[in-house]
PDB file of C-alpha atoms in Angstrom:
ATOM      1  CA  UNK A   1      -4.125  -1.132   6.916  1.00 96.00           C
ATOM      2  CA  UNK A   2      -3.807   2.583   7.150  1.00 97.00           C
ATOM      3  CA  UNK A   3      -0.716   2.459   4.791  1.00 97.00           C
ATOM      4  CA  UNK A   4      -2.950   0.700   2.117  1.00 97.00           C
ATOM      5  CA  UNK A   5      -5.816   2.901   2.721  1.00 97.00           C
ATOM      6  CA  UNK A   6      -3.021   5.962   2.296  1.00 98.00           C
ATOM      7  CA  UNK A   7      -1.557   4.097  -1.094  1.00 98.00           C
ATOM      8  CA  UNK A   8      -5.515   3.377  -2.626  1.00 97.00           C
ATOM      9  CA  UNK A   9      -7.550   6.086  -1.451  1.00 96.00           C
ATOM     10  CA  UNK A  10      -5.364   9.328  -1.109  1.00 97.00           C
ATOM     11  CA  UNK A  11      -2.308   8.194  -3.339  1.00 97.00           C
ATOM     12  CA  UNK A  12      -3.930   7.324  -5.992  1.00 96.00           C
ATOM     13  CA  UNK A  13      -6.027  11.047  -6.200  1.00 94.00           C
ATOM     14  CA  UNK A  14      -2.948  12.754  -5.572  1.00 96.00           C
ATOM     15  CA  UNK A  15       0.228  10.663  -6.803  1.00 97.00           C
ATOM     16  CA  UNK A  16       2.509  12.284  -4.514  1.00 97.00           C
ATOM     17  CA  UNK A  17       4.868   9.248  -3.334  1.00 98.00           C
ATOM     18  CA  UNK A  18       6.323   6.448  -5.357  1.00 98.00           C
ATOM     19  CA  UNK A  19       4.654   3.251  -3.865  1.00 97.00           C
ATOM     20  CA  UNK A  20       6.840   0.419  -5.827  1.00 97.00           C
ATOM     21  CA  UNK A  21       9.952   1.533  -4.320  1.00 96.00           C
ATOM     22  CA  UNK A  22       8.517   2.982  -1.084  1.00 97.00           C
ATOM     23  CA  UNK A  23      10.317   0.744   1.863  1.00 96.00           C
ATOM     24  CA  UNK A  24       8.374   1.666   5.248  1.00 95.00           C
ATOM     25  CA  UNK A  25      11.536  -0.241   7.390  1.00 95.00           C
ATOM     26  CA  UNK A  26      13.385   2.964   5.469  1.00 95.00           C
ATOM     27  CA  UNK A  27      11.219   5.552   5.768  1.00 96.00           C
ATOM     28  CA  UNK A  28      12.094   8.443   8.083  1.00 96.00           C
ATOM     29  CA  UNK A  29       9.165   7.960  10.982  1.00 96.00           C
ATOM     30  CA  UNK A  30       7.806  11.743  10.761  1.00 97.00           C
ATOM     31  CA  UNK A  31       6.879  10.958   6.995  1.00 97.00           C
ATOM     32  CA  UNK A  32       5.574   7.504   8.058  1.00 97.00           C
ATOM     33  CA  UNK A  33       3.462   9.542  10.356  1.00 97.00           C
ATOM     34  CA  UNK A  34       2.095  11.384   8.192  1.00 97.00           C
ATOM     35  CA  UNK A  35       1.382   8.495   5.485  1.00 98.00           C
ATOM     36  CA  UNK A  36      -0.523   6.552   7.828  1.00 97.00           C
ATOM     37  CA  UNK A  37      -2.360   9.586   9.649  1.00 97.00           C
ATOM     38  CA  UNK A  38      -3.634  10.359   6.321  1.00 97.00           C
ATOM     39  CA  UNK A  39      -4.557   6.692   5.429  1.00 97.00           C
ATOM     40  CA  UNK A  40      -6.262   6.552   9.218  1.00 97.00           C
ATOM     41  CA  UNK A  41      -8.921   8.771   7.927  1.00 96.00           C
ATOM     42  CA  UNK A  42      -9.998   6.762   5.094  1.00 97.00           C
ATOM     43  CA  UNK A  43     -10.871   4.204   8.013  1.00 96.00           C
ATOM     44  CA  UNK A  44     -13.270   4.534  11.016  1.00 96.00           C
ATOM     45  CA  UNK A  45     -14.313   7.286  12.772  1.00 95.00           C
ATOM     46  CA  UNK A  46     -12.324   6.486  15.621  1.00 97.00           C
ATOM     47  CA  UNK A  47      -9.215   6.228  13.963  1.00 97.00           C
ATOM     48  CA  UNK A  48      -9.908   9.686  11.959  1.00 96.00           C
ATOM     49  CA  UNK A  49      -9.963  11.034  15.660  1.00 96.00           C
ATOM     50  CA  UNK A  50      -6.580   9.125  16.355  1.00 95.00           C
ATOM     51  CA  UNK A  51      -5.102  10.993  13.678  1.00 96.00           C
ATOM     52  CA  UNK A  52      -6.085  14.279  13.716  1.00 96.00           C
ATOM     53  CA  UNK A  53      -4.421  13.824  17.625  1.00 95.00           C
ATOM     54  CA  UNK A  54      -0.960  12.433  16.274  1.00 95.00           C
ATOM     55  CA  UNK A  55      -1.532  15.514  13.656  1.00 94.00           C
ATOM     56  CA  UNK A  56      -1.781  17.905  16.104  1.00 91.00           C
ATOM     57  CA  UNK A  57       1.896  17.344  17.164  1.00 93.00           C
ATOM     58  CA  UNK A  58       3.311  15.991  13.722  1.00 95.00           C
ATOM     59  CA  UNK A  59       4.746  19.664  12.430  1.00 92.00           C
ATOM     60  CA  UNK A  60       6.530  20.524  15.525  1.00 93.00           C
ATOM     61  CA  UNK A  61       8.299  16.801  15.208  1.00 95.00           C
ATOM     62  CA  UNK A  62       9.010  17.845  11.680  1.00 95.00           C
ATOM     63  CA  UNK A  63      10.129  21.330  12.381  1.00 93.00           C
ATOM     64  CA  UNK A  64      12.572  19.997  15.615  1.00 94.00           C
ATOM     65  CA  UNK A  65      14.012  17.263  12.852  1.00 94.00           C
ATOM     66  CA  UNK A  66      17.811  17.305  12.506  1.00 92.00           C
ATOM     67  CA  UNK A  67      17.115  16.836   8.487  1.00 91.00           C
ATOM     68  CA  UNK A  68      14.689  19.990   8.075  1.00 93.00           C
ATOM     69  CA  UNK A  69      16.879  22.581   6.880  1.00 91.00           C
ATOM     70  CA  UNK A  70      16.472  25.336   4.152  1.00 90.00           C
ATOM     71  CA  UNK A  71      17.723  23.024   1.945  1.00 90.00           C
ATOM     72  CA  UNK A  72      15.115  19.822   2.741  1.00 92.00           C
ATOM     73  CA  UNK A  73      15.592  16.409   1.406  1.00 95.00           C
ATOM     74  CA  UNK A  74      12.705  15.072  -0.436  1.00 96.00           C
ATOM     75  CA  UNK A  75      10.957  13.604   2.089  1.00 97.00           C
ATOM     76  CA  UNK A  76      10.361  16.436   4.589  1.00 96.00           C
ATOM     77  CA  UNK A  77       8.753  18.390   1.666  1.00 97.00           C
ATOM     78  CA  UNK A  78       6.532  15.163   1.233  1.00 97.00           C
ATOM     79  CA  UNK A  79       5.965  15.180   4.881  1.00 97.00           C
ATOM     80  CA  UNK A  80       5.163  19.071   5.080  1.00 96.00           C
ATOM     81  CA  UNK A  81       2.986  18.631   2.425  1.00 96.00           C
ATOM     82  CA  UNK A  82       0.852  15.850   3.635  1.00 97.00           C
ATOM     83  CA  UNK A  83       0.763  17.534   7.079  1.00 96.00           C
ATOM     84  CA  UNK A  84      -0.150  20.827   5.111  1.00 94.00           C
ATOM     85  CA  UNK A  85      -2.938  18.736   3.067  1.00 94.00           C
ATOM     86  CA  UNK A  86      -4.103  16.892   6.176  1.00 95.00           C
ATOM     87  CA  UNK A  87      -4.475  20.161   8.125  1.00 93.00           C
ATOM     88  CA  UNK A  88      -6.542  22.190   5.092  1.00 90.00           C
ATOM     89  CA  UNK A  89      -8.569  19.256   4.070  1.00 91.00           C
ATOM     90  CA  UNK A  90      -8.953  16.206   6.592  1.00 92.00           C
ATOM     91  CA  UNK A  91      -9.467  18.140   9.639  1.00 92.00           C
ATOM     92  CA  UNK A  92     -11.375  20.032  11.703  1.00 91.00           C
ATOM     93  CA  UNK A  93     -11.168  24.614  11.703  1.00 91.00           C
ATOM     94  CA  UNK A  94      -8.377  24.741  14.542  1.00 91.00           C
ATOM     95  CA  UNK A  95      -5.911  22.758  12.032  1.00 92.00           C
ATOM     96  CA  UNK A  96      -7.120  24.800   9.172  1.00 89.00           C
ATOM     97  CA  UNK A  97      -6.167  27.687  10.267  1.00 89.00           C
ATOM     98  CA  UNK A  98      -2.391  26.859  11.666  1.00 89.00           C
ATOM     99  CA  UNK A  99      -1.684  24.607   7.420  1.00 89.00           C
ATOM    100  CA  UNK A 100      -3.176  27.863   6.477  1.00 86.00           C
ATOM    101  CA  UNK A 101      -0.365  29.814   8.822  1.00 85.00           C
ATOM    102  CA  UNK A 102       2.450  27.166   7.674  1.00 89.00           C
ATOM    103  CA  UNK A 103       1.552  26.812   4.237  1.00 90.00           C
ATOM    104  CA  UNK A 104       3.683  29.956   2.677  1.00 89.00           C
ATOM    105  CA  UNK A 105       6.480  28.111   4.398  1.00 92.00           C
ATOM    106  CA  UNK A 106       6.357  25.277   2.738  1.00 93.00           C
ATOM    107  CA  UNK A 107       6.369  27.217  -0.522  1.00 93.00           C
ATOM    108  CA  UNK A 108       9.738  29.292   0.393  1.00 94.00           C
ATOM    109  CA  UNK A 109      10.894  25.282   1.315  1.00 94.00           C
ATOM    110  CA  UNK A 110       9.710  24.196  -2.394  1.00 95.00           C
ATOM    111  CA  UNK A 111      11.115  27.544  -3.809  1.00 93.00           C
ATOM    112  CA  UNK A 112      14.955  26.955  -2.273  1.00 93.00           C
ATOM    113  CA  UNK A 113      14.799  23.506  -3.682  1.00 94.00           C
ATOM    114  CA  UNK A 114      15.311  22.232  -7.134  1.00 93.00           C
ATOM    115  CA  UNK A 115      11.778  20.427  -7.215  1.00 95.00           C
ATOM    116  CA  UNK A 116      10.218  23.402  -9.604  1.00 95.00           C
ATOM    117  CA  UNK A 117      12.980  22.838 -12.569  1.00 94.00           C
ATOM    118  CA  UNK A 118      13.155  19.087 -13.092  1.00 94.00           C
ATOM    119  CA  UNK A 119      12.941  19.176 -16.375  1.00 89.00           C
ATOM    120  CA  UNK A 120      14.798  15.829 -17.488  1.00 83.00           C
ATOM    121  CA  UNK A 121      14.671  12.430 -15.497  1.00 79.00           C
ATOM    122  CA  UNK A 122      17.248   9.203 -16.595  1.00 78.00           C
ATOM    123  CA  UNK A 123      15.900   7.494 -19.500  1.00 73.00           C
ATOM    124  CA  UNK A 124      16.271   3.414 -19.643  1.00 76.00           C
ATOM    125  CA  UNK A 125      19.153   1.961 -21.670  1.00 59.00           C
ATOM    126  CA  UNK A 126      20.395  -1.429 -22.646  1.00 49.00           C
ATOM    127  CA  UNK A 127      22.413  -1.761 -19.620  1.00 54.00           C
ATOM    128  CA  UNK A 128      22.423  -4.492 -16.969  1.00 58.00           C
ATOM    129  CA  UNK A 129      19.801  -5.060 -14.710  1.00 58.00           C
ATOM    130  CA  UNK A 130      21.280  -3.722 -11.691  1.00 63.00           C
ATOM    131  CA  UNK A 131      21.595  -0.467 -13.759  1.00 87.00           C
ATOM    132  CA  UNK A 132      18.353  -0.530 -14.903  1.00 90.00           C
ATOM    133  CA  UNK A 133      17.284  -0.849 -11.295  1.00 91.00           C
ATOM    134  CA  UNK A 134      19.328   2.662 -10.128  1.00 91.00           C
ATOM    135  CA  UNK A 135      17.672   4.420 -13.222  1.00 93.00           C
ATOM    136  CA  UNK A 136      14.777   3.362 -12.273  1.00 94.00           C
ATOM    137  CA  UNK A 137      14.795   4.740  -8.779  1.00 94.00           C
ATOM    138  CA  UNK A 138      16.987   7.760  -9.678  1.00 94.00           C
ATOM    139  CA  UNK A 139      14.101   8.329 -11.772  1.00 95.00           C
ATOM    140  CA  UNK A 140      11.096   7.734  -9.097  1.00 96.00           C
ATOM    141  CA  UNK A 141      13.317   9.886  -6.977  1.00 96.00           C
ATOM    142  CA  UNK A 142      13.216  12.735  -9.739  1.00 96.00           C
ATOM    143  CA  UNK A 143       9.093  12.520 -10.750  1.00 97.00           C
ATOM    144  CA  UNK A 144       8.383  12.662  -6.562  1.00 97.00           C
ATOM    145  CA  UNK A 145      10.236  15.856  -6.138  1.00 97.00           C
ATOM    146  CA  UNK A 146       8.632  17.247  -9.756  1.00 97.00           C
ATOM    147  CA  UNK A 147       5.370  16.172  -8.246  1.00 97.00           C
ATOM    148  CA  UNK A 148       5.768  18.072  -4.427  1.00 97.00           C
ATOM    149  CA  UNK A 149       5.934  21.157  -6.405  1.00 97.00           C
ATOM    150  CA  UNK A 150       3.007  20.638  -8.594  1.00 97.00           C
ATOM    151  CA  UNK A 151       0.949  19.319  -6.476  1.00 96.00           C
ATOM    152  CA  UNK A 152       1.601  22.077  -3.904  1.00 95.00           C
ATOM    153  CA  UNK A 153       0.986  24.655  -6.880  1.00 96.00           C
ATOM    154  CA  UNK A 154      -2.445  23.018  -7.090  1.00 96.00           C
ATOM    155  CA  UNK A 155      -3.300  22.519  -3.992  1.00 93.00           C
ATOM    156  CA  UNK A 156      -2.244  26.614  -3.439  1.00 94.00           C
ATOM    157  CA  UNK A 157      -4.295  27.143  -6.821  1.00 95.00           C
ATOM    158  CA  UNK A 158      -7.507  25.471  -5.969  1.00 93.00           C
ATOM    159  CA  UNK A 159      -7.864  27.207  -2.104  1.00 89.00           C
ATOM    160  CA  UNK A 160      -7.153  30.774  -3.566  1.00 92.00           C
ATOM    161  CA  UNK A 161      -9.985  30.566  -6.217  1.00 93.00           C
ATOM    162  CA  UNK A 162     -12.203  28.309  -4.597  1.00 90.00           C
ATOM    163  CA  UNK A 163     -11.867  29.395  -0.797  1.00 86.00           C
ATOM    164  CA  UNK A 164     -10.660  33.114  -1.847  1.00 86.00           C
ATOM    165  CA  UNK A 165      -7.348  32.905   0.339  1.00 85.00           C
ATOM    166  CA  UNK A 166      -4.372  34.340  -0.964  1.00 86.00           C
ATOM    167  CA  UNK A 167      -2.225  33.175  -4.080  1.00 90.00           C
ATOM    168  CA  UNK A 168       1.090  32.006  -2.973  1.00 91.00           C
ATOM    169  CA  UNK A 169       2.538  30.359  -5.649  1.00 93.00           C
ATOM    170  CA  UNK A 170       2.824  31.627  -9.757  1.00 93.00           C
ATOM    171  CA  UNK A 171       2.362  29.093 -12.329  1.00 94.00           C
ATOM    172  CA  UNK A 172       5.759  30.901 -13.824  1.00 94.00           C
ATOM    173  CA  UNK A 173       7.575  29.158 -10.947  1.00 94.00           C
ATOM    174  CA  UNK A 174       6.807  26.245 -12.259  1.00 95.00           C
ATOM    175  CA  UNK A 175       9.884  25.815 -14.851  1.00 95.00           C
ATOM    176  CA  UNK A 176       9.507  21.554 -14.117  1.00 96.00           C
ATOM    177  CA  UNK A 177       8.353  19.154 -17.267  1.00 96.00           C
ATOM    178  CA  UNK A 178       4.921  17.629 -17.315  1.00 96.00           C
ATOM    179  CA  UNK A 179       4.466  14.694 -15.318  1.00 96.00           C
ATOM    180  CA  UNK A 180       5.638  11.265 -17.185  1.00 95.00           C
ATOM    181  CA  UNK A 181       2.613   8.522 -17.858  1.00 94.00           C
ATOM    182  CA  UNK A 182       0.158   6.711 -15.701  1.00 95.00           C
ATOM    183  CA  UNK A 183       1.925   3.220 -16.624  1.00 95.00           C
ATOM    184  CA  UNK A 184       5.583   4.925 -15.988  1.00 95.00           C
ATOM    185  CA  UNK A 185       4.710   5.869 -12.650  1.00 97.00           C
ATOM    186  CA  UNK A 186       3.070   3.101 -12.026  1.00 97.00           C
ATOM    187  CA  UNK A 187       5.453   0.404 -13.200  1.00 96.00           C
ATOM    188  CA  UNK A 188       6.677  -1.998 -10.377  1.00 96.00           C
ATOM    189  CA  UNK A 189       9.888  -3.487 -11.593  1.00 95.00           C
ATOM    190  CA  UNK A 190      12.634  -1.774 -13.203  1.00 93.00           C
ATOM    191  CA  UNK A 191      12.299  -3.729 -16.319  1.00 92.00           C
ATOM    192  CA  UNK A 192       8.602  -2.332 -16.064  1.00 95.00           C
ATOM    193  CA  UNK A 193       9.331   1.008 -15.997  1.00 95.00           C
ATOM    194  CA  UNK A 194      11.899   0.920 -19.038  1.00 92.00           C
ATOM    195  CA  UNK A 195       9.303  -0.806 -21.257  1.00 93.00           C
ATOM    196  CA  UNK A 196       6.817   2.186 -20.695  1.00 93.00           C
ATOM    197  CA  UNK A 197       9.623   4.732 -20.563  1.00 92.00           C
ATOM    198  CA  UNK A 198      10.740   4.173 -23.509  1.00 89.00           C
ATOM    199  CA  UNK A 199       7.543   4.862 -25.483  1.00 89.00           C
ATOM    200  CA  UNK A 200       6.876   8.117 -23.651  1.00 89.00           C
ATOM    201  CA  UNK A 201       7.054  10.971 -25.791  1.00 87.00           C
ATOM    202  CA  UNK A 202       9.769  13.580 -24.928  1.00 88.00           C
ATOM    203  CA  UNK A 203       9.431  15.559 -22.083  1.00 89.00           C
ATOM    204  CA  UNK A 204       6.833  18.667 -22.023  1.00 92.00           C
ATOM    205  CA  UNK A 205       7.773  21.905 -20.196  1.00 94.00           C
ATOM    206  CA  UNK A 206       4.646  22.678 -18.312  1.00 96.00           C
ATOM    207  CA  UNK A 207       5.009  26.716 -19.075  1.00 94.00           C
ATOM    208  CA  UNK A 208       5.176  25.686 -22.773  1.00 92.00           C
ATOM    209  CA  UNK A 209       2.403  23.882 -22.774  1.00 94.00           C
ATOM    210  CA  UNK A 210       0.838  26.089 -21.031  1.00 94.00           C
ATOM    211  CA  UNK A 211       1.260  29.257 -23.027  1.00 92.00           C
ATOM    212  CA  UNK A 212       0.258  26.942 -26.025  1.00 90.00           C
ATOM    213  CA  UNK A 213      -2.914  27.267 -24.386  1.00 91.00           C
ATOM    214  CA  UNK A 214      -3.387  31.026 -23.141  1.00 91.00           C
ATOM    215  CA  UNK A 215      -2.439  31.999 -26.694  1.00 90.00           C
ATOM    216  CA  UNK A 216      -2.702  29.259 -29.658  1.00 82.00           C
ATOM    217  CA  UNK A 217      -0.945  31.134 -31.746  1.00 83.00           C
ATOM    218  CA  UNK A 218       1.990  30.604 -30.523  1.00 76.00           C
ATOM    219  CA  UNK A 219       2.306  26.812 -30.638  1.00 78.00           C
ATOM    220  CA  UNK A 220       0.329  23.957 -30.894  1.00 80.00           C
ATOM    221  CA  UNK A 221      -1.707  22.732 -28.252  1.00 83.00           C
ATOM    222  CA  UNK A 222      -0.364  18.657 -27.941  1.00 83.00           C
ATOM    223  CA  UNK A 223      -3.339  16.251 -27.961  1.00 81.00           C
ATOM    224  CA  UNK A 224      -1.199  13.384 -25.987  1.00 85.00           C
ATOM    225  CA  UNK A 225      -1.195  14.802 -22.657  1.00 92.00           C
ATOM    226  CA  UNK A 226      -1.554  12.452 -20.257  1.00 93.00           C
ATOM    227  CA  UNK A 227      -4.630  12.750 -17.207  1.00 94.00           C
ATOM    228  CA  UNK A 228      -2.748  14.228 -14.389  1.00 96.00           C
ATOM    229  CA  UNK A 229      -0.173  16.557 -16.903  1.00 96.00           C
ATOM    230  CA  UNK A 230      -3.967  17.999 -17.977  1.00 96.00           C
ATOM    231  CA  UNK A 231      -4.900  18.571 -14.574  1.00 96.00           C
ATOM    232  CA  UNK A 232      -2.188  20.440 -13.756  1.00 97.00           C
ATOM    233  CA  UNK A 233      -2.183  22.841 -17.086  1.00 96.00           C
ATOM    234  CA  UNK A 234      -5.925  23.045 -15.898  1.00 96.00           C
ATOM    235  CA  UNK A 235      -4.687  24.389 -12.839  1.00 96.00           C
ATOM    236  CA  UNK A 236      -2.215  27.004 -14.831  1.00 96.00           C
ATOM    237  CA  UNK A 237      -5.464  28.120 -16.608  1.00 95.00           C
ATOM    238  CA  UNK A 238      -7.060  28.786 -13.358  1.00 93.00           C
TER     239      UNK A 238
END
């Protein structure tokens, strides 16, 4: 229940994790953690207590992790991040304050990785299903990494001109593409995903885009972005 709660409520706000090839039997269990901590809220008020408790000790189990390193695999930037959203914005001012302490460290994490300069992911070809099927997720894999760092450059964006805490992160670090279509992401075969692939237009550099924007003049502004690509270049504006 809290998984599905995590998946309809928060996932689908912030498309952070892939959910048609998301396997909780192979999930690392910190990252589960945090998925269905987040998804607990969504439910009663008893279980939004529950997980601000398992919260409370979820970092240090993520810090102590053999895997967290200052080169992280993708999933212990997805579970810093969740921890780091759950802290700012599903809690109460004691966990506030320590994702505001941790957040700059998840930033140096997102900085040493490659997750702000994925600028191409596999595109589908005529090859055999079982090919199709590792583009597929090679893809996924690709767009959840792009995604960490945009979504922690927004999340960074919003508190420091909303909440007036300090910038951490440039949009000029952000040297990723756009993020690919609604029905890409959301495709949930392989097959799927190459049918709405394949009629994505090319890729979109974010900073391009973006200084299409700040100065007109110097390239023209496309009208095909999709909703969460103009959230983010809304973000860049900001």
């Amino acid at each position: 229940s809290y998984s599905d709660l995590f998946f309809t409520r928060f996932n689908t706000t912030y498309p952070l994790l892939h959910q048609p090839t998301f396997d909780p039997s192979s999930t690392t269990p910190v990252l589960l953690a945090a998925i269905l901590s987040m998804g607990a809220t969504y439910s009663s008020r008893e279980a939004h207590q529950l997980a601000v408790g398992i919260h409370d000790s979820l970092r240090n189990q993520l810090f102590c992790h053999a895997d967290f390193s200052p080169q992280p695999d993708l999933w212990v930037l997805q579970a810093m991040l969740l921890i780091d959203c759950f802290g700012k914005m599903r809690a109460g001012p004691k966990q506030r304050e320590r994702a505001q302490l941790f957040h700059c460290v998840l930033i140096k994490l997102i900085r040493r990785s490659d997750c702000c300069a994925i600028r191409h992911t596999p595109n589908p070809t005529t090859t055999t299903d079982t090919d199709i099927d590792t583009l597929w997720r090679t893809a996924m894999h690709d767009e959840q990494k792009k995604r960490v760092a945009l979504h922690c450059f927004m999340w960074d964006t919003q508190h420091a001109v909303l909440f007036s805490q300090s910038l951490c992160m440039s949009a000029f670090e952000i040297r990723s593409a756009l993020p690919c279509s609604q029905g890409t992401w959301e495709a949930c075969t392989a097959s799927d995903w190459a049918h709405h692939a394949s009629m994505d237009p090319p890729p979109r550099m974010f900073l391009s885009v973006l200084k299409g924007y700040i100065t007109p003049s110097a390239m023209a502004r496309p009208r095909d972005l999709n909703t969460l690509a103009r959230i983010v270049i809304l973000h860049g504006l900001m």
